[in-house]
PDB file of C-alpha atoms in Angstrom:
ATOM      1  CA  MET A  47     111.456  92.192 125.443  1.00 64.00           C
ATOM      2  CA  ARG A  48     109.699  90.185 128.143  1.00 76.00           C
ATOM      3  CA  LEU A  49     106.313  88.898 127.024  1.00 81.00           C
ATOM      4  CA  LEU A  50     105.020  87.691 130.389  1.00 83.00           C
ATOM      5  CA  ARG A  51     105.765  88.693 133.955  1.00 83.00           C
ATOM      6  CA  ARG A  52     105.276  86.219 136.773  1.00 84.00           C
ATOM      7  CA  ALA A  53     101.999  87.691 138.057  1.00 83.00           C
ATOM      8  CA  GLU A  54     100.639  87.952 134.521  1.00 87.00           C
ATOM      9  CA  ALA A  55     101.614  84.340 133.778  1.00 89.00           C
ATOM     10  CA  LEU A  56      99.698  83.235 136.874  1.00 90.00           C
ATOM     11  CA  GLU A  57      96.622  85.185 135.777  1.00 89.00           C
ATOM     12  CA  ILE A  58      96.757  83.652 132.294  1.00 92.00           C
ATOM     13  CA  THR A  59      97.065  80.185 133.831  1.00 94.00           C
ATOM     14  CA  VAL A  60      93.876  80.795 135.828  1.00 93.00           C
ATOM     15  CA  LEU A  61      92.230  82.172 132.689  1.00 94.00           C
ATOM     16  CA  LEU A  62      93.186  79.053 130.726  1.00 96.00           C
ATOM     17  CA  ILE A  63      91.769  76.824 133.475  1.00 96.00           C
ATOM     18  CA  ILE A  64      88.461  78.713 133.334  1.00 97.00           C
ATOM     19  CA  THR A  65      88.420  78.386 129.542  1.00 97.00           C
ATOM     20  CA  VAL A  66      89.122  74.645 129.785  1.00 98.00           C
ATOM     21  CA  LEU A  67      86.224  74.146 132.203  1.00 97.00           C
ATOM     22  CA  ILE A  68      83.853  76.091 129.938  1.00 98.00           C
ATOM     23  CA  LEU A  69      84.909  74.135 126.852  1.00 97.00           C
ATOM     24  CA  SER A  70      84.673  70.823 128.737  1.00 97.00           C
ATOM     25  CA  TYR A  71      81.085  71.344 129.889  1.00 96.00           C
ATOM     26  CA  PRO A  72      79.132  69.124 130.492  1.00 95.00           C
ATOM     27  CA  ASP A  73      81.895  66.462 130.435  1.00 95.00           C
ATOM     28  CA  VAL A  74      84.241  68.136 132.926  1.00 95.00           C
ATOM     29  CA  HIS A  75      85.095  64.762 134.495  1.00 96.00           C
ATOM     30  CA  ASP A  76      86.261  63.210 131.213  1.00 96.00           C
ATOM     31  CA  PRO A  77      90.111  63.283 131.048  1.00 96.00           C
ATOM     32  CA  PHE A  78      90.157  63.189 127.244  1.00 96.00           C
ATOM     33  CA  ILE A  79      87.715  66.112 126.969  1.00 96.00           C
ATOM     34  CA  LEU A  80      89.806  68.086 129.466  1.00 97.00           C
ATOM     35  CA  ILE A  81      92.985  67.449 127.470  1.00 97.00           C
ATOM     36  CA  VAL A  82      91.358  68.513 124.198  1.00 97.00           C
ATOM     37  CA  SER A  83      89.904  71.589 125.899  1.00 97.00           C
ATOM     38  CA  PHE A  84      93.338  72.501 127.236  1.00 97.00           C
ATOM     39  CA  LEU A  85      94.909  72.175 123.785  1.00 97.00           C
ATOM     40  CA  SER A  86      92.109  74.335 122.370  1.00 97.00           C
ATOM     41  CA  ALA A  87      92.564  76.978 125.069  1.00 97.00           C
ATOM     42  CA  PHE A  88      96.345  77.025 124.684  1.00 96.00           C
ATOM     43  CA  THR A  89      96.450  77.219 120.881  1.00 96.00           C
ATOM     44  CA  GLY A  90      93.488  79.595 120.840  1.00 97.00           C
ATOM     45  CA  VAL A  91      93.510  81.959 123.820  1.00 96.00           C
ATOM     46  CA  PHE A  92      97.224  81.901 124.685  1.00 95.00           C
ATOM     47  CA  PHE A  93      98.470  82.380 121.115  1.00 95.00           C
ATOM     48  CA  HIS A  94      95.806  85.029 120.485  1.00 96.00           C
ATOM     49  CA  GLU A  95      96.771  87.198 123.454  1.00 96.00           C
ATOM     50  CA  ILE A  96     100.517  86.647 123.168  1.00 95.00           C
ATOM     51  CA  PHE A  97     100.485  87.870 119.561  1.00 96.00           C
ATOM     52  CA  HIS A  98      98.479  90.933 120.613  1.00 95.00           C
ATOM     53  CA  LYS A  99     101.048  91.725 123.279  1.00 95.00           C
ATOM     54  CA  TYR A 100     104.032  90.964 121.040  1.00 94.00           C
ATOM     55  CA  PHE A 101     102.818  93.377 118.355  1.00 95.00           C
ATOM     56  CA  ALA A 102     102.006  96.015 120.980  1.00 94.00           C
ATOM     57  CA  LEU A 103     105.481  95.820 122.505  1.00 93.00           C
ATOM     58  CA  ARG A 104     107.116  95.847 119.065  1.00 92.00           C
ATOM     59  CA  ARG A 105     105.182  99.016 118.256  1.00 90.00           C
ATOM     60  CA  GLY A 106     106.453 100.731 121.367  1.00 87.00           C
ATOM     61  CA  ARG A 107     103.323 100.578 123.507  1.00 87.00           C
ATOM     62  CA  ARG A 108     103.924 100.970 127.237  1.00 85.00           C
ATOM     63  CA  GLY A 109     102.290  99.192 130.152  1.00 85.00           C
ATOM     64  CA  VAL A 110     101.032  96.372 127.914  1.00 89.00           C
ATOM     65  CA  ARG A 111      99.092  93.789 129.899  1.00 91.00           C
ATOM     66  CA  ILE A 112      96.823  90.820 129.184  1.00 91.00           C
ATOM     67  CA  MET A 113      93.550  91.178 131.092  1.00 90.00           C
ATOM     68  CA  PRO A 114      90.605  88.797 131.630  1.00 90.00           C
ATOM     69  CA  SER A 115      87.412  89.808 129.831  1.00 91.00           C
ATOM     70  CA  ILE A 116      84.602  89.225 132.334  1.00 91.00           C
ATOM     71  CA  PRO A 117      81.826  89.839 129.749  1.00 91.00           C
ATOM     72  CA  GLY A 118      83.617  87.547 127.286  1.00 92.00           C
ATOM     73  CA  ILE A 119      83.927  84.804 129.904  1.00 95.00           C
ATOM     74  CA  LEU A 120      80.269  85.185 130.913  1.00 94.00           C
ATOM     75  CA  LEU A 121      79.328  84.870 127.241  1.00 94.00           C
ATOM     76  CA  GLY A 122      81.216  81.577 127.160  1.00 96.00           C
ATOM     77  CA  ILE A 123      79.460  80.290 130.282  1.00 96.00           C
ATOM     78  CA  ILE A 124      76.013  81.277 129.001  1.00 96.00           C
ATOM     79  CA  THR A 125      76.474  79.785 125.531  1.00 96.00           C
ATOM     80  CA  ALA A 126      77.962  76.581 126.991  1.00 97.00           C
ATOM     81  CA  LEU A 127      75.033  76.151 129.387  1.00 96.00           C
ATOM     82  CA  ARG A 128      72.360  76.943 126.805  1.00 96.00           C
ATOM     83  CA  SER A 129      73.839  74.690 124.123  1.00 95.00           C
ATOM     84  CA  GLU A 130      74.970  71.886 126.459  1.00 94.00           C
ATOM     85  CA  GLY A 131      78.512  72.542 125.274  1.00 92.00           C
ATOM     86  CA  THR A 132      77.784  72.141 121.565  1.00 92.00           C
ATOM     87  CA  LEU A 133      78.164  75.835 120.653  1.00 93.00           C
ATOM     88  CA  VAL A 134      80.481  77.959 122.781  1.00 96.00           C
ATOM     89  CA  LEU A 135      81.150  81.601 121.945  1.00 94.00           C
ATOM     90  CA  MET A 136      83.597  83.477 124.129  1.00 94.00           C
ATOM     91  CA  GLN A 137      86.236  86.189 124.275  1.00 92.00           C
ATOM     92  CA  PRO A 138      88.247  85.230 127.370  1.00 93.00           C
ATOM     93  CA  ALA A 139      90.791  88.063 127.450  1.00 92.00           C
ATOM     94  CA  TYR A 140      92.043  91.279 125.921  1.00 90.00           C
ATOM     95  CA  VAL A 141      95.235  93.330 125.860  1.00 91.00           C
ATOM     96  CA  MET A 142      95.434  96.876 127.181  1.00 87.00           C
ATOM     97  CA  TRP A 143      98.188  99.482 127.353  1.00 81.00           C
ATOM     98  CA  GLU A 144      98.762 103.120 128.236  1.00 73.00           C
ATOM     99  CA  GLU A 145      97.168 105.277 125.544  1.00 63.00           C
ATOM    100  CA  GLU A 146      99.526 108.216 125.434  1.00 55.00           C
ATOM    101  CA  TYR A 147     101.044 108.578 121.989  1.00 52.00           C
ATOM    102  CA  PRO A 148      98.145 110.425 120.261  1.00 52.00           C
ATOM    103  CA  PHE A 149      98.313 113.094 122.958  1.00 51.00           C
ATOM    104  CA  LYS A 150     102.040 113.430 122.415  1.00 56.00           C
ATOM    105  CA  VAL A 151     101.339 114.062 118.744  1.00 52.00           C
ATOM    106  CA  VAL A 152      98.599 116.632 119.338  1.00 52.00           C
ATOM    107  CA  PHE A 153     100.451 118.489 122.076  1.00 52.00           C
ATOM    108  CA  SER A 154     103.961 118.143 120.703  1.00 54.00           C
ATOM    109  CA  LYS A 155     106.308 121.085 120.580  1.00 54.00           C
ATOM    110  CA  ALA A 156     104.993 124.058 118.660  1.00 52.00           C
ATOM    111  CA  GLU A 157     107.853 124.226 116.168  1.00 52.00           C
ATOM    112  CA  GLU A 158     107.031 120.785 114.810  1.00 59.00           C
ATOM    113  CA  LYS A 159     105.256 121.070 111.474  1.00 73.00           C
ATOM    114  CA  GLU A 160     101.588 120.102 111.252  1.00 72.00           C
ATOM    115  CA  GLU A 161     102.443 117.752 108.401  1.00 75.00           C
ATOM    116  CA  GLU A 162     104.859 115.880 110.656  1.00 80.00           C
ATOM    117  CA  LYS A 163     102.244 115.627 113.404  1.00 76.00           C
ATOM    118  CA  GLN A 164      99.707 114.147 111.000  1.00 80.00           C
ATOM    119  CA  LYS A 165     102.285 111.703 109.686  1.00 83.00           C
ATOM    120  CA  LYS A 166     102.974 110.463 113.227  1.00 83.00           C
ATOM    121  CA  LEU A 167      99.275 110.163 113.990  1.00 86.00           C
ATOM    122  CA  THR A 168      98.688 108.201 110.779  1.00 89.00           C
ATOM    123  CA  GLU A 169     101.491 105.831 111.751  1.00 91.00           C
ATOM    124  CA  TYR A 170      99.917 105.397 115.184  1.00 89.00           C
ATOM    125  CA  LEU A 171      96.553 104.513 113.611  1.00 92.00           C
ATOM    126  CA  LYS A 172      98.254 101.966 111.364  1.00 94.00           C
ATOM    127  CA  GLN A 173     100.053 100.379 114.320  1.00 94.00           C
ATOM    128  CA  ASP A 174      96.869 100.306 116.406  1.00 93.00           C
ATOM    129  CA  ALA A 175      95.096  98.454 113.592  1.00 95.00           C
ATOM    130  CA  GLU A 176      97.977  95.963 113.367  1.00 97.00           C
ATOM    131  CA  ILE A 177      97.875  95.261 117.103  1.00 96.00           C
ATOM    132  CA  SER A 178      94.101  94.764 117.029  1.00 95.00           C
ATOM    133  CA  LEU A 179      94.291  92.114 114.281  1.00 97.00           C
ATOM    134  CA  ALA A 180      97.374  90.271 115.534  1.00 97.00           C
ATOM    135  CA  GLY A 181      95.275  87.984 117.757  1.00 97.00           C
ATOM    136  CA  PRO A 182      92.556  86.882 115.320  1.00 97.00           C
ATOM    137  CA  ALA A 183      95.195  86.571 112.586  1.00 98.00           C
ATOM    138  CA  ALA A 184      97.138  84.157 114.816  1.00 98.00           C
ATOM    139  CA  ASN A 185      93.967  82.095 115.250  1.00 98.00           C
ATOM    140  CA  GLY A 186      93.472  82.218 111.486  1.00 98.00           C
ATOM    141  CA  VAL A 187      96.963  80.835 110.852  1.00 98.00           C
ATOM    142  CA  VAL A 188      96.451  78.049 113.410  1.00 98.00           C
ATOM    143  CA  SER A 189      93.070  77.247 111.824  1.00 98.00           C
ATOM    144  CA  VAL A 190      94.603  76.943 108.362  1.00 98.00           C
ATOM    145  CA  PHE A 191      97.303  74.609 109.716  1.00 98.00           C
ATOM    146  CA  LEU A 192      94.685  72.423 111.428  1.00 98.00           C
ATOM    147  CA  LEU A 193      92.510  72.326 108.316  1.00 98.00           C
ATOM    148  CA  ALA A 194      95.531  71.373 106.207  1.00 98.00           C
ATOM    149  CA  SER A 195      96.254  68.515 108.622  1.00 98.00           C
ATOM    150  CA  LEU A 196      92.701  67.195 108.249  1.00 98.00           C
ATOM    151  CA  LEU A 197      92.878  67.480 104.465  1.00 97.00           C
ATOM    152  CA  ILE A 198      96.180  65.580 104.397  1.00 98.00           C
ATOM    153  CA  ILE A 199      94.592  62.758 106.393  1.00 97.00           C
ATOM    154  CA  LYS A 200      91.680  62.583 103.970  1.00 97.00           C
ATOM    155  CA  LEU A 201      93.916  62.709 100.891  1.00 97.00           C
ATOM    156  CA  MET A 202      96.209  59.969 102.198  1.00 96.00           C
ATOM    157  CA  TYR A 203      93.459  57.574 103.298  1.00 96.00           C
ATOM    158  CA  GLY A 204      90.573  58.525 101.000  1.00 96.00           C
ATOM    159  CA  SER A 205      88.208  59.169 103.907  1.00 96.00           C
ATOM    160  CA  PHE A 206      88.252  59.741 107.644  1.00 97.00           C
ATOM    161  CA  TYR A 207      86.439  56.444 108.080  1.00 96.00           C
ATOM    162  CA  ASP A 208      89.296  54.536 106.419  1.00 97.00           C
ATOM    163  CA  PHE A 209      91.777  56.444 108.573  1.00 97.00           C
ATOM    164  CA  LEU A 210      89.939  55.367 111.729  1.00 96.00           C
ATOM    165  CA  VAL A 211      89.740  51.762 110.538  1.00 96.00           C
ATOM    166  CA  SER A 212      93.495  51.852 109.939  1.00 96.00           C
ATOM    167  CA  ALA A 213      93.963  53.160 113.483  1.00 96.00           C
ATOM    168  CA  LEU A 214      91.919  50.275 114.878  1.00 94.00           C
ATOM    169  CA  VAL A 215      93.917  47.751 112.856  1.00 95.00           C
ATOM    170  CA  ASN A 216      97.167  49.290 114.122  1.00 95.00           C
ATOM    171  CA  GLU A 217      95.725  49.463 117.644  1.00 94.00           C
ATOM    172  CA  SER A 218      96.813  53.106 117.823  1.00 95.00           C
ATOM    173  CA  ASP A 219      94.725  55.241 120.172  1.00 95.00           C
ATOM    174  CA  LEU A 220      96.667  58.349 119.189  1.00 95.00           C
ATOM    175  CA  GLN A 221      95.926  57.847 115.496  1.00 96.00           C
ATOM    176  CA  PHE A 222      92.277  57.107 116.248  1.00 97.00           C
ATOM    177  CA  LEU A 223      91.787  60.330 118.226  1.00 97.00           C
ATOM    178  CA  THR A 224      93.835  62.636 115.966  1.00 98.00           C
ATOM    179  CA  PRO A 225      90.987  63.741 113.614  1.00 98.00           C
ATOM    180  CA  LEU A 226      88.718  64.479 116.582  1.00 97.00           C
ATOM    181  CA  VAL A 227      91.395  66.585 118.291  1.00 98.00           C
ATOM    182  CA  LEU A 228      92.152  68.502 115.092  1.00 98.00           C
ATOM    183  CA  TYR A 229      88.423  69.077 114.584  1.00 98.00           C
ATOM    184  CA  ALA A 230      87.973  70.469 118.108  1.00 97.00           C
ATOM    185  CA  LEU A 231      91.001  72.757 117.884  1.00 98.00           C
ATOM    186  CA  LEU A 232      89.927  74.017 114.477  1.00 98.00           C
ATOM    187  CA  SER A 233      86.454  74.774 115.784  1.00 97.00           C
ATOM    188  CA  PHE A 234      87.705  76.846 118.737  1.00 98.00           C
ATOM    189  CA  ASN A 235      90.459  78.734 116.903  1.00 98.00           C
ATOM    190  CA  SER A 236      88.194  79.657 114.003  1.00 98.00           C
ATOM    191  CA  MET A 237      85.515  80.752 116.511  1.00 97.00           C
ATOM    192  CA  LEU A 238      87.997  83.149 118.123  1.00 97.00           C
ATOM    193  CA  SER A 239      88.830  84.626 114.710  1.00 97.00           C
ATOM    194  CA  PHE A 240      85.122  85.008 113.992  1.00 97.00           C
ATOM    195  CA  ILE A 241      83.938  86.568 117.248  1.00 95.00           C
ATOM    196  CA  ASN A 242      86.920  88.918 117.447  1.00 95.00           C
ATOM    197  CA  LEU A 243      86.561  90.066 113.853  1.00 94.00           C
ATOM    198  CA  VAL A 244      82.892  90.987 114.273  1.00 90.00           C
ATOM    199  CA  PRO A 245      82.858  94.743 115.063  1.00 87.00           C
ATOM    200  CA  ILE A 246      81.173  94.969 118.486  1.00 77.00           C
ATOM    201  CA  PRO A 247      81.820  98.450 119.956  1.00 68.00           C
ATOM    202  CA  LEU A 248      80.167  98.262 123.387  1.00 62.00           C
ATOM    203  CA  PRO A 249      82.572  99.906 125.837  1.00 58.00           C
ATOM    204  CA  PRO A 250      83.039  99.181 128.682  1.00 58.00           C
ATOM    205  CA  ILE A 251      81.183  95.860 128.200  1.00 63.00           C
ATOM    206  CA  MET A 252      83.028  94.481 125.183  1.00 70.00           C
ATOM    207  CA  VAL A 253      85.045  95.965 122.337  1.00 81.00           C
ATOM    208  CA  THR A 254      86.210  93.401 119.802  1.00 90.00           C
ATOM    209  CA  ASP A 255      89.382  93.511 117.736  1.00 94.00           C
ATOM    210  CA  GLY A 256      87.241  93.989 114.650  1.00 94.00           C
ATOM    211  CA  ALA A 257      85.692  97.141 116.110  1.00 92.00           C
ATOM    212  CA  ILE A 258      89.115  98.599 116.908  1.00 93.00           C
ATOM    213  CA  PHE A 259      90.371  97.762 113.426  1.00 95.00           C
ATOM    214  CA  LEU A 260      87.284  99.308 111.816  1.00 94.00           C
ATOM    215  CA  VAL A 261      87.676 102.579 113.739  1.00 93.00           C
ATOM    216  CA  ASN A 262      91.330 102.866 112.767  1.00 94.00           C
ATOM    217  CA  ALA A 263      90.627 101.871 109.151  1.00 95.00           C
ATOM    218  CA  ILE A 264      87.967 104.595 108.903  1.00 94.00           C
ATOM    219  CA  GLU A 265      90.412 107.174 110.247  1.00 94.00           C
ATOM    220  CA  LEU A 266      93.071 106.018 107.784  1.00 94.00           C
ATOM    221  CA  HIS A 267      90.511 106.289 104.979  1.00 94.00           C
ATOM    222  CA  LYS A 268      89.737 109.879 105.990  1.00 93.00           C
ATOM    223  CA  ARG A 269      93.434 110.631 105.659  1.00 92.00           C
ATOM    224  CA  GLY A 270      93.675 108.919 102.287  1.00 92.00           C
ATOM    225  CA  ARG A 271      95.889 106.179 103.725  1.00 92.00           C
ATOM    226  CA  LEU A 272      93.532 103.199 103.745  1.00 93.00           C
ATOM    227  CA  LYS A 273      96.129 101.197 101.828  1.00 94.00           C
ATOM    228  CA  ASP A 274      98.346 101.378 104.926  1.00 93.00           C
ATOM    229  CA  ALA A 275      95.881  99.311 106.960  1.00 94.00           C
ATOM    230  CA  PRO A 276      97.184  95.799 107.819  1.00 96.00           C
ATOM    231  CA  TRP A 277      95.294  93.964 105.086  1.00 97.00           C
ATOM    232  CA  THR A 278      97.415  90.811 105.330  1.00 97.00           C
ATOM    233  CA  LEU A 279      96.469  90.421 108.993  1.00 97.00           C
ATOM    234  CA  PHE A 280      92.860  91.179 108.083  1.00 97.00           C
ATOM    235  CA  LEU A 281      92.890  88.459 105.409  1.00 98.00           C
ATOM    236  CA  LEU A 282      94.297  85.876 107.838  1.00 98.00           C
ATOM    237  CA  SER A 283      91.642  86.830 110.391  1.00 98.00           C
ATOM    238  CA  LEU A 284      88.936  86.656 107.736  1.00 98.00           C
ATOM    239  CA  ILE A 285      90.033  83.175 106.674  1.00 98.00           C
ATOM    240  CA  GLY A 286      89.666  81.993 110.260  1.00 98.00           C
ATOM    241  CA  ALA A 287      86.229  83.613 110.520  1.00 98.00           C
ATOM    242  CA  ILE A 288      85.079  82.024 107.248  1.00 98.00           C
ATOM    243  CA  LEU A 289      86.210  78.608 108.467  1.00 98.00           C
ATOM    244  CA  TYR A 290      84.004  79.026 111.533  1.00 97.00           C
ATOM    245  CA  ILE A 291      81.031  79.939 109.351  1.00 97.00           C
ATOM    246  CA  LEU A 292      81.712  76.752 107.389  1.00 97.00           C
ATOM    247  CA  PHE A 293      81.711  74.904 110.705  1.00 95.00           C
ATOM    248  CA  LEU A 294      78.277  76.264 111.526  1.00 95.00           C
ATOM    249  CA  LEU A 295      77.081  75.158 108.083  1.00 95.00           C
ATOM    250  CA  GLY A 296      78.240  71.594 108.790  1.00 94.00           C
ATOM    251  CA  THR A 297      81.044  71.542 106.227  1.00 94.00           C
ATOM    252  CA  PHE A 298      83.368  69.523 108.475  1.00 95.00           C
ATOM    253  CA  GLU A 299      80.766  67.112 109.863  1.00 95.00           C
ATOM    254  CA  GLU A 300      82.386  64.295 107.871  1.00 96.00           C
ATOM    255  CA  VAL A 301      84.921  63.931 110.683  1.00 97.00           C
ATOM    256  CA  LEU A 302      82.250  63.273 113.316  1.00 96.00           C
ATOM    257  CA  GLN A 303      80.204  61.134 110.947  1.00 96.00           C
ATOM    258  CA  ALA A 304      83.150  58.741 110.547  1.00 96.00           C
ATOM    259  CA  TYR A 305      83.168  58.152 114.302  1.00 96.00           C
ATOM    260  CA  ASP A 306      79.377  57.712 114.339  1.00 95.00           C
ATOM    261  CA  VAL A 307      79.546  55.036 111.637  1.00 94.00           C
ATOM    262  CA  LEU A 308      82.190  53.094 113.562  1.00 91.00           C
ATOM    263  CA  LEU A 309      80.123  53.274 116.744  1.00 87.00           C
ATOM    264  CA  GLU A 310      77.087  51.934 114.889  1.00 88.00           C
ATOM    265  CA  GLU A 311      79.160  49.062 113.501  1.00 85.00           C
ATOM    266  CA  ALA A 312      80.654  48.192 116.886  1.00 69.00           C
TER     267      ALA A 312
END
C-alpha cells in the first residue's frame, strides 16, 4: 500500500510551503518562526491528510488522492491578514476518492438478498465516517501529546518561568524555546481538529470532516446502527477541538506570560 506517489508528494510539499508562509505571517523573514511554522504544518496538515488517506486505502477506496483546498487556503490567508497572524483558521487540503461502492450495492445482482445489500451499505457508511474522522483524530492525538509535554515541564519545574530561568542558567537555547514550540504546535493541531469537526456542508466551496461524519451518522441512526459510528475517533477529534476552545479562552497563556516576564526583567 503506497501512501504517496511522486507527483502527489510534490503537491503536498508545495502545500506545506504555502501553509508555512501563512502561519509565519507577518514574520516570514524570521528563521525561527519559519521553523516553528514548518513543524506545525508537518505535524498538523501532513499527519491529518496521511491518516485520511491511510484509512481510505485500508477500507478499499480507489483513486484516493490528497488535494489542495483552495477555499481552505484562502480562509487561512484572510484570517492571517486580518489578525496580523495572531488567529489563523485554515483547512489546507482534503482527500478524495472514486465514489463507486454505494452504486455497486444498489445495482448489485438481482439474486442478492435485500438484507445483504443493506448490510453492505451500512458497512460503507461506517467506513466513510471512519475515514472522515481519521484526520481530526490524528490532530487530536498530537494535541494531547503536546499538552502532556507542557504539563510535564510545569510539573517538573513548578512553573514555565522557572523552566526558562533554568534554560538561561544552562545556556540552552533549545530548552529555552521548547515551551514556545510546543505551544505553537498545540495551537495549530487543535485548530485543525476544531475547524474540521465543525459541520460545514457547503459543496463545492467547503465540506468539513465533521459534516461528512454527521451525514453518515444520521444515516446509521436511521438504520438503527448508530452504535457502529466511529465514536473513538470522534472522541479524539473532540478532545482536540476542546483544546482549541481552551486556547481561545486563554487557558494556556501562562506559557507566553513566562516569556513576557523574562523580557521585562531583561
